[in-house]
């Protein structure tokens, strides 16, 4: 009953204000920021404060989101055409609106901060009833699902941002849990994610994939080859670990050693190659042409593989 | 409750104007939202850290230009069509413009252009001049006058991408989508060229042209039913060099460059990748979901050999077949229990013919005394995983997991490796204002007999070696008071290569991070973050000539600190904010031999950044933004700093030092909404 009173109050507020806010959707203060030439806009997202006080805005936002589009028969706001069944082929009643996700009595408010009621399975049900397809095909059984994440942990349905994300950038969102990524992407060698030229989803699909580590490619290397196809081969002379796993030598999120190397040569290479090169370590106290510059790569420049007949040592 | 619902529906309908004639009235309310951003940014000095990838890296003024044109039907229109044009960084090399259009629920399409600069070094001195794919030395010079014949180069590349794609919903269940992307990468990178081998080796690092393109095409057909979802896809990727398959260069170690030999080195060969993929998922009852994925690929490469033919062949005719099969199941037999299991088969079948007894002379040397055989690498992985998660209390879950990763390889020191891993975790929200999670894990990798092809016999490659791994992680999120949120994450992984006499002995990675967000009053937001990571490793080596053992110790540390505050009073026209970022990363390598500890000098990078920004709403549709940033960056790299062109001994280095600068950025921007 407590909810019921709240709903009537909500409905009253909407009746009074909804017309104004919808027609004003394209006006008002400049809100979008299409240009972020530096990273200073990458703020950490803040906990939501005063949610109850912003309930009107919360409801209004629904009508600039894809979920409220009446002409799209897949949305819960679609009212259907005359003669159509009241029951949508997508498994819900046409025009069910807010109740489609919040429940018949608005009993599900998706408050992830409420430890008493937050249940990822129940929270995800309304979403998956329509979205267990496409990029979410692997969601059930994925690492995020298995660890109790709910859709609303990352998405805010009352929202006009692309993909309905809770934050401006994917890095902001993902690094709320993957805190080490903030450190990684501040290292001297990193992919251009904080600069906004790449996004986490260029390599990963957080909803799960057929590949390992939620990678877009079916293997680690396949993912890397999307942008680094020159490393794909096959080559006449192949470097085994490079063919199997780029991560044998590279840390894709960030490193102290360019280009994204897990360690500094020659020690990186000496993990697997000693032989006649083993005395290289002895020159740590003084310069030597085999450790200065790019170290081993001064000579072995084709370390990913060589197609030159004389490329046995990956020098050509 | 039903009365409540119907009452609310009526009110919402009234509010939305869905009564008679309402829809018609809304048809005219379609808006085109046009925003323009124009301004200028001035850099007082070259700025590598913030400008490397944006293109705003050289001293001077820049145009700050962006636009957004968004046309969307009102939510209650009879047609849900839209189009959107967005341009970012239009005055910079990192410019991007994207066009999206479509009708929600029916189709969508996009076009884009994107520039991705990667500016590495400016004004690098090298005796080479770049002409097409040839590195030319001036006739007037020679080995002894390298420093007098320098040309200046900027190191860096620019990727330019264009792409287009579309998705069409054929009906309620079937959907087809396709996209094509083309990327051209152009610029200059450093490459090493060697003369001679081992004790007689001499090498030069020279700016080398990069000019190639990659084209990718994807096509998908999907069916999304209530229980069954399937997808059939095709992917092709084509890599092409723009200027042939080799680099030519004049031999630098010649005292008279006018008579210098011109040599050829191969560059990455043209190659193709085709892949057919399939995926099926089925919901069995309410609590079980089954899935399978298949990906069949074919990589080919048949580029002409540089300085071929060899062994009667002028090209490789290389082919690799890839097969990936995933089988997955996830179920909740009882509400408290969540189970998932998967099996993965990943096979790389290299069908390229092996070249036996291949004899070819290295530059500066004659042919090797024995022929070499190529190693067309193949591998097969069988990965099995099972995990269970059980809710022991209302707000506490425990989990257990077991996985086994078995791999077989060809042409390596060990034919088979087998890793078994166990993990256990807990996550709890027993405390009303905190979420706590933790996980511990242990893994063992073992394998088959070692069959090393080259010395020393005791060396164990780390990715094949017997290894024990222990891991632990802790995650805490808490709101100790209403307006404060703290998040902590700590993680440590330790690897012990217990049977490796030579090679990697142990390695570890420790990381801890802390985030804090505090909102003292509604108009003020503050935040802070701290992240520290340390990676350590020990590796053993052996000096072959003297049979003397050495031990190398690596220690990489990185620290990131950030602090920010923003003030945005309610219903006021202005907003101000400030942010401070500090980063310090240090890499230390120490090698010990015969009680002597010759340490490599450290590699270090430090960043101090201070930002002050604000905006003022001049009019309802006009916003003035002001931005100031101070950035101090310093790198120390013993590999290049202070050597000049001659380098140490037999290495000719390009002339540059690591980045060290202090720069100020000042930006003024006007955003206007039409």
mmCIF file of C-alpha atoms in Angstrom, chain B residues 65-281:
data_model
loop_
_atom_site.group_PDB
_atom_site.id
_atom_site.type_symbol
_atom_site.label_atom_id
_atom_site.label_comp_id
_atom_site.label_asym_id
_atom_site.label_seq_id
_atom_site.Cartn_x
_atom_site.Cartn_y
_atom_site.Cartn_z
ATOM 1 C CA UNK B 65 35.872 21.813 -33.124
ATOM 2 C CA UNK B 66 32.979 19.448 -32.639
ATOM 3 C CA UNK B 67 29.391 19.074 -33.659
ATOM 4 C CA UNK B 68 26.361 17.052 -32.869
ATOM 5 C CA UNK B 69 23.206 16.992 -34.953
ATOM 6 C CA UNK B 70 20.570 14.684 -33.614
ATOM 7 C CA UNK B 71 17.169 14.147 -35.104
ATOM 8 C CA UNK B 72 14.930 11.819 -33.183
ATOM 9 C CA UNK B 73 11.235 11.199 -33.415
ATOM 10 C CA UNK B 74 9.289 11.886 -30.261
ATOM 11 C CA UNK B 75 8.708 8.760 -28.270
ATOM 12 C CA UNK B 76 5.054 8.747 -29.235
ATOM 13 C CA UNK B 77 5.507 9.301 -32.968
ATOM 14 C CA UNK B 78 4.098 6.734 -35.361
ATOM 15 C CA UNK B 79 7.524 6.163 -36.826
ATOM 16 C CA UNK B 80 10.643 5.723 -34.719
ATOM 17 C CA UNK B 81 13.184 6.984 -37.202
ATOM 18 C CA UNK B 82 16.307 8.876 -36.281
ATOM 19 C CA UNK B 83 19.557 10.176 -37.630
ATOM 20 C CA UNK B 84 22.568 11.548 -35.895
ATOM 21 C CA UNK B 85 25.833 13.142 -37.001
ATOM 22 C CA UNK B 86 28.569 13.443 -34.482
ATOM 23 C CA UNK B 87 31.979 14.983 -35.017
ATOM 24 C CA UNK B 88 34.711 14.969 -32.412
ATOM 25 C CA UNK B 89 38.213 16.407 -32.389
ATOM 26 C CA UNK B 90 37.626 17.746 -35.890
ATOM 27 C CA UNK B 91 40.580 20.076 -35.614
ATOM 28 C CA UNK B 92 42.974 17.318 -34.600
ATOM 29 C CA UNK B 93 44.484 14.203 -36.164
ATOM 30 C CA UNK B 94 42.231 12.169 -33.879
ATOM 31 C CA UNK B 95 39.163 13.512 -35.651
ATOM 32 C CA UNK B 96 36.149 11.315 -35.848
ATOM 33 C CA UNK B 97 32.893 11.768 -37.620
ATOM 34 C CA UNK B 98 30.104 9.267 -37.444
ATOM 35 C CA UNK B 99 26.676 9.141 -38.999
ATOM 36 C CA UNK B 100 23.959 6.910 -37.605
ATOM 37 C CA UNK B 101 20.494 6.537 -38.983
ATOM 38 C CA UNK B 102 17.667 4.086 -38.926
ATOM 39 C CA UNK B 103 14.276 3.274 -37.603
ATOM 40 C CA UNK B 104 14.151 1.709 -34.192
ATOM 41 C CA UNK B 105 12.912 -1.828 -34.407
ATOM 42 C CA UNK B 106 13.314 -1.951 -38.197
ATOM 43 C CA UNK B 107 16.848 -1.145 -39.281
ATOM 44 C CA UNK B 108 19.945 0.789 -38.364
ATOM 45 C CA UNK B 109 23.003 1.881 -40.299
ATOM 46 C CA UNK B 110 26.228 3.740 -39.674
ATOM 47 C CA UNK B 111 29.165 5.329 -41.464
ATOM 48 C CA UNK B 112 32.298 6.657 -39.861
ATOM 49 C CA UNK B 113 35.733 8.054 -40.337
ATOM 50 C CA UNK B 114 38.277 7.978 -37.544
ATOM 51 C CA UNK B 115 41.870 9.051 -37.267
ATOM 52 C CA UNK B 116 44.105 7.358 -34.710
ATOM 53 C CA UNK B 117 47.467 9.077 -34.441
ATOM 54 C CA UNK B 118 50.321 7.615 -32.454
ATOM 55 C CA UNK B 119 52.991 10.291 -32.157
ATOM 56 C CA UNK B 120 56.145 8.791 -30.689
ATOM 57 C CA UNK B 121 59.096 11.128 -31.202
ATOM 58 C CA UNK B 122 59.771 14.336 -33.043
ATOM 59 C CA UNK B 123 62.978 15.488 -34.682
ATOM 60 C CA UNK B 124 64.781 12.182 -34.498
ATOM 61 C CA UNK B 125 68.188 12.316 -36.126
ATOM 62 C CA UNK B 126 69.233 9.554 -38.508
ATOM 63 C CA UNK B 127 71.576 9.423 -41.519
ATOM 64 C CA UNK B 128 68.862 7.737 -43.578
ATOM 65 C CA UNK B 129 66.546 9.534 -45.969
ATOM 66 C CA UNK B 130 63.256 7.820 -46.708
ATOM 67 C CA UNK B 131 62.275 7.490 -50.346
ATOM 68 C CA UNK B 132 59.267 5.234 -50.849
ATOM 69 C CA UNK B 133 60.277 1.926 -49.349
ATOM 70 C CA UNK B 134 63.990 2.688 -49.583
ATOM 71 C CA UNK B 135 66.295 4.062 -46.896
ATOM 72 C CA UNK B 136 68.928 6.074 -48.679
ATOM 73 C CA UNK B 137 72.251 7.344 -47.350
ATOM 74 C CA UNK B 138 73.810 10.529 -48.763
ATOM 75 C CA UNK B 139 76.622 9.785 -51.194
ATOM 76 C CA UNK B 140 78.887 12.315 -49.538
ATOM 77 C CA UNK B 141 79.030 10.487 -46.202
ATOM 78 C CA UNK B 142 80.410 7.324 -44.738
ATOM 79 C CA UNK B 143 80.528 5.242 -41.563
ATOM 80 C CA UNK B 144 82.966 7.656 -39.927
ATOM 81 C CA UNK B 145 80.918 10.752 -40.651
ATOM 82 C CA UNK B 146 77.475 9.542 -39.562
ATOM 83 C CA UNK B 147 76.960 12.433 -37.174
ATOM 84 C CA UNK B 148 77.545 14.980 -39.912
ATOM 85 C CA UNK B 149 74.886 13.614 -42.201
ATOM 86 C CA UNK B 150 71.748 13.539 -40.109
ATOM 87 C CA UNK B 151 68.264 14.055 -41.440
ATOM 88 C CA UNK B 152 65.336 14.778 -39.145
ATOM 89 C CA UNK B 153 62.341 12.463 -38.847
ATOM 90 C CA UNK B 154 59.141 12.373 -36.855
ATOM 91 C CA UNK B 155 58.396 8.911 -35.523
ATOM 92 C CA UNK B 156 54.780 7.952 -35.405
ATOM 93 C CA UNK B 157 51.893 6.606 -37.373
ATOM 94 C CA UNK B 158 48.397 7.598 -38.294
ATOM 95 C CA UNK B 159 45.651 5.048 -38.728
ATOM 96 C CA UNK B 160 42.745 6.254 -40.800
ATOM 97 C CA UNK B 161 39.627 4.158 -40.586
ATOM 98 C CA UNK B 162 36.495 4.282 -42.590
ATOM 99 C CA UNK B 163 33.626 1.933 -42.132
ATOM 100 C CA UNK B 164 29.991 1.319 -42.780
ATOM 101 C CA UNK B 165 27.446 -1.155 -41.592
ATOM 102 C CA UNK B 166 23.786 -1.930 -41.404
ATOM 103 C CA UNK B 167 21.413 -4.151 -39.518
ATOM 104 C CA UNK B 168 17.966 -5.051 -40.692
ATOM 105 C CA UNK B 169 15.291 -6.817 -38.722
ATOM 106 C CA UNK B 170 13.788 -9.111 -41.330
ATOM 107 C CA UNK B 171 10.892 -9.890 -39.057
ATOM 108 C CA UNK B 172 10.361 -10.278 -35.368
ATOM 109 C CA UNK B 173 12.885 -13.084 -35.058
ATOM 110 C CA UNK B 174 15.293 -12.872 -37.954
ATOM 111 C CA UNK B 175 17.932 -10.241 -38.347
ATOM 112 C CA UNK B 176 20.756 -9.699 -40.797
ATOM 113 C CA UNK B 177 23.704 -7.412 -40.256
ATOM 114 C CA UNK B 178 26.883 -6.556 -42.063
ATOM 115 C CA UNK B 179 29.783 -4.175 -41.671
ATOM 116 C CA UNK B 180 32.966 -3.357 -43.513
ATOM 117 C CA UNK B 181 35.978 -1.537 -42.128
ATOM 118 C CA UNK B 182 39.067 -0.326 -43.923
ATOM 119 C CA UNK B 183 42.120 0.966 -42.122
ATOM 120 C CA UNK B 184 45.180 2.542 -43.654
ATOM 121 C CA UNK B 185 48.224 2.872 -41.449
ATOM 122 C CA UNK B 186 50.894 5.274 -42.579
ATOM 123 C CA UNK B 187 53.938 6.746 -40.930
ATOM 124 C CA UNK B 188 57.377 5.959 -39.633
ATOM 125 C CA UNK B 189 58.604 3.534 -37.016
ATOM 126 C CA UNK B 190 61.994 2.381 -35.792
ATOM 127 C CA UNK B 191 63.384 -0.860 -37.128
ATOM 128 C CA UNK B 192 66.643 -2.632 -36.542
ATOM 129 C CA UNK B 193 68.920 -3.682 -39.420
ATOM 130 C CA UNK B 194 71.738 -6.062 -38.633
ATOM 131 C CA UNK B 195 75.003 -6.718 -40.345
ATOM 132 C CA UNK B 196 76.920 -9.871 -39.502
ATOM 133 C CA UNK B 197 75.996 -12.125 -36.654
ATOM 134 C CA UNK B 198 76.855 -12.481 -32.999
ATOM 135 C CA UNK B 199 80.405 -11.399 -32.215
ATOM 136 C CA UNK B 200 80.725 -9.694 -35.574
ATOM 137 C CA UNK B 201 77.250 -8.202 -35.515
ATOM 138 C CA UNK B 202 76.610 -4.529 -36.054
ATOM 139 C CA UNK B 203 73.189 -3.004 -36.169
ATOM 140 C CA UNK B 204 71.452 0.232 -36.837
ATOM 141 C CA UNK B 205 68.065 1.484 -35.675
ATOM 142 C CA UNK B 206 66.582 3.476 -38.496
ATOM 143 C CA UNK B 207 63.293 5.259 -39.169
ATOM 144 C CA UNK B 208 61.404 2.996 -41.520
ATOM 145 C CA UNK B 209 58.245 3.709 -43.490
ATOM 146 C CA UNK B 210 54.969 2.035 -42.559
ATOM 147 C CA UNK B 211 52.259 1.942 -45.166
ATOM 148 C CA UNK B 212 49.674 -0.798 -45.213
ATOM 149 C CA UNK B 213 45.970 -1.387 -44.999
ATOM 150 C CA UNK B 214 43.600 -3.878 -43.481
ATOM 151 C CA UNK B 215 40.065 -4.516 -44.637
ATOM 152 C CA UNK B 216 37.559 -6.448 -42.571
ATOM 153 C CA UNK B 217 34.098 -7.571 -43.467
ATOM 154 C CA UNK B 218 31.527 -9.164 -41.190
ATOM 155 C CA UNK B 219 28.153 -10.582 -42.074
ATOM 156 C CA UNK B 220 25.715 -12.171 -39.648
ATOM 157 C CA UNK B 221 22.346 -13.813 -39.832
ATOM 158 C CA UNK B 222 20.644 -14.302 -36.484
ATOM 159 C CA UNK B 223 17.483 -15.863 -35.236
ATOM 160 C CA UNK B 224 16.309 -14.845 -31.783
ATOM 161 C CA UNK B 225 13.410 -16.900 -30.578
ATOM 162 C CA UNK B 226 11.982 -17.079 -27.132
ATOM 163 C CA UNK B 227 13.974 -20.188 -26.270
ATOM 164 C CA UNK B 228 16.301 -20.649 -29.184
ATOM 165 C CA UNK B 229 18.856 -18.160 -30.442
ATOM 166 C CA UNK B 230 21.166 -18.895 -33.326
ATOM 167 C CA UNK B 231 23.704 -17.004 -35.355
ATOM 168 C CA UNK B 232 25.546 -17.761 -38.548
ATOM 169 C CA UNK B 233 28.392 -15.461 -39.430
ATOM 170 C CA UNK B 234 31.153 -14.868 -41.915
ATOM 171 C CA UNK B 235 34.283 -12.840 -41.330
ATOM 172 C CA UNK B 236 37.053 -11.958 -43.713
ATOM 173 C CA UNK B 237 40.158 -9.928 -43.010
ATOM 174 C CA UNK B 238 42.658 -8.940 -45.651
ATOM 175 C CA UNK B 239 46.035 -7.382 -44.963
ATOM 176 C CA UNK B 240 47.960 -5.639 -47.756
ATOM 177 C CA UNK B 241 51.257 -3.797 -47.860
ATOM 178 C CA UNK B 242 51.037 -0.698 -50.038
ATOM 179 C CA UNK B 243 54.660 -0.592 -51.218
ATOM 180 C CA UNK B 244 55.712 -4.152 -51.806
ATOM 181 C CA UNK B 245 56.970 -6.757 -49.419
ATOM 182 C CA UNK B 246 60.427 -5.444 -48.611
ATOM 183 C CA UNK B 247 62.431 -2.501 -47.367
ATOM 184 C CA UNK B 248 65.613 -1.551 -49.149
ATOM 185 C CA UNK B 249 68.399 0.161 -47.288
ATOM 186 C CA UNK B 250 71.920 1.294 -47.946
ATOM 187 C CA UNK B 251 74.546 -0.541 -45.958
ATOM 188 C CA UNK B 252 75.624 1.971 -43.335
ATOM 189 C CA UNK B 253 78.831 0.317 -42.141
ATOM 190 C CA UNK B 254 80.653 1.335 -45.255
ATOM 191 C CA UNK B 255 83.240 4.079 -45.213
ATOM 192 C CA UNK B 256 82.032 5.443 -48.537
ATOM 193 C CA UNK B 257 78.262 5.539 -48.835
ATOM 194 C CA UNK B 258 78.425 6.345 -52.534
ATOM 195 C CA UNK B 259 79.482 2.739 -53.072
ATOM 196 C CA UNK B 260 77.353 1.283 -50.278
ATOM 197 C CA UNK B 261 75.620 -1.984 -50.992
ATOM 198 C CA UNK B 262 71.844 -1.751 -51.149
ATOM 199 C CA UNK B 263 70.153 -4.590 -49.234
ATOM 200 C CA UNK B 264 66.645 -5.868 -48.822
ATOM 201 C CA UNK B 265 64.750 -6.988 -45.754
ATOM 202 C CA UNK B 266 61.288 -8.461 -45.768
ATOM 203 C CA UNK B 267 58.372 -6.755 -44.094
ATOM 204 C CA UNK B 268 55.117 -8.275 -42.948
ATOM 205 C CA UNK B 269 53.628 -10.258 -45.834
ATOM 206 C CA UNK B 270 50.158 -9.805 -47.301
ATOM 207 C CA UNK B 271 47.773 -12.297 -45.766
ATOM 208 C CA UNK B 272 44.118 -13.274 -45.583
ATOM 209 C CA UNK B 273 41.821 -14.709 -42.974
ATOM 210 C CA UNK B 274 38.412 -16.198 -43.639
ATOM 211 C CA UNK B 275 36.178 -17.525 -40.903
ATOM 212 C CA UNK B 276 32.738 -19.047 -40.706
ATOM 213 C CA UNK B 277 31.133 -18.912 -37.291
ATOM 214 C CA UNK B 278 28.026 -20.426 -35.823
ATOM 215 C CA UNK B 279 26.382 -20.134 -32.467
ATOM 216 C CA UNK B 280 23.343 -21.690 -30.904
ATOM 217 C CA UNK B 281 21.817 -21.201 -27.471
#
